[in-house]
CSV table of C-alpha atoms in Angstrom, one decimal:
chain,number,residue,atom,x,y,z
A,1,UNK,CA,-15.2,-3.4,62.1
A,2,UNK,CA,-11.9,-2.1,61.5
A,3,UNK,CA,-9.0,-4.2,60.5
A,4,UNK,CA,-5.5,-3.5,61.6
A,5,UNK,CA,-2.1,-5.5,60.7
A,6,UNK,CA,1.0,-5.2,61.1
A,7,UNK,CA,3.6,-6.9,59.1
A,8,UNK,CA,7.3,-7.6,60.6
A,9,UNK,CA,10.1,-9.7,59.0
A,10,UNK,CA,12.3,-12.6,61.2
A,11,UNK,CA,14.7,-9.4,63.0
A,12,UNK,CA,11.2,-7.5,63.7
A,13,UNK,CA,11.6,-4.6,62.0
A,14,UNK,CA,8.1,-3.0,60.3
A,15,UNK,CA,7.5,-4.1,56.6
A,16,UNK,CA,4.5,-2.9,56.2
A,17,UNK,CA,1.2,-1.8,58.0
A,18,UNK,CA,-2.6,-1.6,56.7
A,19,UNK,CA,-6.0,-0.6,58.1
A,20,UNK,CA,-9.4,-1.1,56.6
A,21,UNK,CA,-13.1,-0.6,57.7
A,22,UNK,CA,-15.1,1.0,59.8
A,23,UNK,CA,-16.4,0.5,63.9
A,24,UNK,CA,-19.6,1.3,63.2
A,25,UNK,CA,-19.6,2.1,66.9
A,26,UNK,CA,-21.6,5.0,66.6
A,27,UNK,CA,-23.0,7.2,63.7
A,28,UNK,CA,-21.1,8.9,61.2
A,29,UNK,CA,-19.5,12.0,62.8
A,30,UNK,CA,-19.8,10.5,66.5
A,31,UNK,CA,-17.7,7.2,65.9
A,32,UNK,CA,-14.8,7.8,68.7
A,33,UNK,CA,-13.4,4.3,67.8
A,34,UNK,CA,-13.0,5.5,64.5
A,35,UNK,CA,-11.8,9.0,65.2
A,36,UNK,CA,-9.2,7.5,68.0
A,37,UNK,CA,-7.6,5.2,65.0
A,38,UNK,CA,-7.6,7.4,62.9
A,39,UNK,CA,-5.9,10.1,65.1
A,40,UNK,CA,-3.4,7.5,65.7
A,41,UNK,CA,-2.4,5.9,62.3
A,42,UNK,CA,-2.4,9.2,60.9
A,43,UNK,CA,-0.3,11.3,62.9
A,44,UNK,CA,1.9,8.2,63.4
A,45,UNK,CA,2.6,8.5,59.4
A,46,UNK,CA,2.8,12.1,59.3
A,47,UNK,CA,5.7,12.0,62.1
A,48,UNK,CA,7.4,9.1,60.4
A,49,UNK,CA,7.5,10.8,57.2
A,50,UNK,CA,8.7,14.4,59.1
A,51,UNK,CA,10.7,13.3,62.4
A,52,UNK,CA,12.6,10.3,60.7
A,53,UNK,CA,15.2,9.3,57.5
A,54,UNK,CA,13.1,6.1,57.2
A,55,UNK,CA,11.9,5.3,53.4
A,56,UNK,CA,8.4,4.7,53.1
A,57,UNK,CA,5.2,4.7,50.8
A,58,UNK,CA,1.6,5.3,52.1
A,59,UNK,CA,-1.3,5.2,50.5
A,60,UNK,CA,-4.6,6.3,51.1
A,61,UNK,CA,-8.3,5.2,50.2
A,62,UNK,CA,-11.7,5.8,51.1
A,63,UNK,CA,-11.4,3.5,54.1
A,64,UNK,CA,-7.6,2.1,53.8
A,65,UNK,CA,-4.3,3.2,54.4
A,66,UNK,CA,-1.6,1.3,53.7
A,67,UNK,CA,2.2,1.8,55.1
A,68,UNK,CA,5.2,0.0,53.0
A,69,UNK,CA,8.3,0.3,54.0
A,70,UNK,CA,11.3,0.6,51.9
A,71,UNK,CA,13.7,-0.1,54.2
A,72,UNK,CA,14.0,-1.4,57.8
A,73,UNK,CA,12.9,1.3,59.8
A,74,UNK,CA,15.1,3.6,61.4
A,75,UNK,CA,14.7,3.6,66.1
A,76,UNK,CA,12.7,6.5,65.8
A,77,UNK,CA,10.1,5.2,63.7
A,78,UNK,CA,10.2,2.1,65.1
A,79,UNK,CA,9.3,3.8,68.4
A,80,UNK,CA,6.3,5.7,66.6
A,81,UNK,CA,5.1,2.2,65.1
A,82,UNK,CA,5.1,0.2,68.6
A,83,UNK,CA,3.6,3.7,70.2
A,84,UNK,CA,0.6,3.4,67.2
A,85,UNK,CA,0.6,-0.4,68.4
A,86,UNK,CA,0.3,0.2,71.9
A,87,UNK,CA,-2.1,2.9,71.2
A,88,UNK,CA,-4.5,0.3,69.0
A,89,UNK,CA,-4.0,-2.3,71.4
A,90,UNK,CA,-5.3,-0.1,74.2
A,91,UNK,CA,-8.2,0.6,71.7
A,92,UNK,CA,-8.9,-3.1,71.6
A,93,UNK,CA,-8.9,-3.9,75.1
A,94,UNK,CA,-11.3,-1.2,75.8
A,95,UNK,CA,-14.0,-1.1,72.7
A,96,UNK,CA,-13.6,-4.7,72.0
A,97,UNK,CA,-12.4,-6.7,68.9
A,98,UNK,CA,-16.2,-6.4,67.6
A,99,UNK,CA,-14.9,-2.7,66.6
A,100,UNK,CA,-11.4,-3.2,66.3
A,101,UNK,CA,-9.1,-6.6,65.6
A,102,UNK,CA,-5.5,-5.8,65.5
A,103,UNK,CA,-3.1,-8.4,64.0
A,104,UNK,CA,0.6,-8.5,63.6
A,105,UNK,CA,2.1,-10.9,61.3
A,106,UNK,CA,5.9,-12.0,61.1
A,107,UNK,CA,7.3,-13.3,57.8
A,108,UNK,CA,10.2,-15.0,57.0
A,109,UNK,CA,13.2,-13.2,56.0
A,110,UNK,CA,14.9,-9.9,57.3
A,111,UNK,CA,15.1,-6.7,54.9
């Protein structure tokens, strides 16, 4: 399964965004829950990082990326998160949460 979440402070702006696992929908190479999420997260981060002024630090591991933000993200990066969002959402509904559980957290505190 994968694991997506999203954390937003009290004003809802993005602090920070992880994803971990695998669907194990279908085998390695034919996995088009996998591919789909990973399409998305990844181009989401590469447009961040090239469309927007927002300040942020990803990392990436064998099967995790994490998102941090430094600052509270600009409106176009916002956008590109809640269109990611959407996008994994849509995911869920139509795979199922046995492949995908998407969770978004808010913590106390604005940036």
């Amino acid at each position: 399964m994968i694991r997506a979440k999203a954390i937003l402070d009290s004003n809802s702006n993005y602090k920070a965004f992880s994803i971990t696992g695998h669907a194990e929908y279908a085998e390695h190479g034919s996995d088009i829950v996998c591919a789909s999420v990973s399409v998305l997260v990844i181009n989401t981060g590469n447009a961040i990082e090239q469309l927007t002024n927002t300040n942020f630090e990803a990392t990436q591991e064998d099967n995790m990326i994490n998102f941090i933000f430094k600052e509270p993200p600009d409106e176009k990066s916002k956008l590109l998160m809640d269109a990611m969002i959407l996008g994994l959402n849509e995911i869920q509904k139509s795979y199922g949460k046995k492949y995908l559980k998407l969770e978004t957290e808010k913590i106390s505190g604005g940036n």
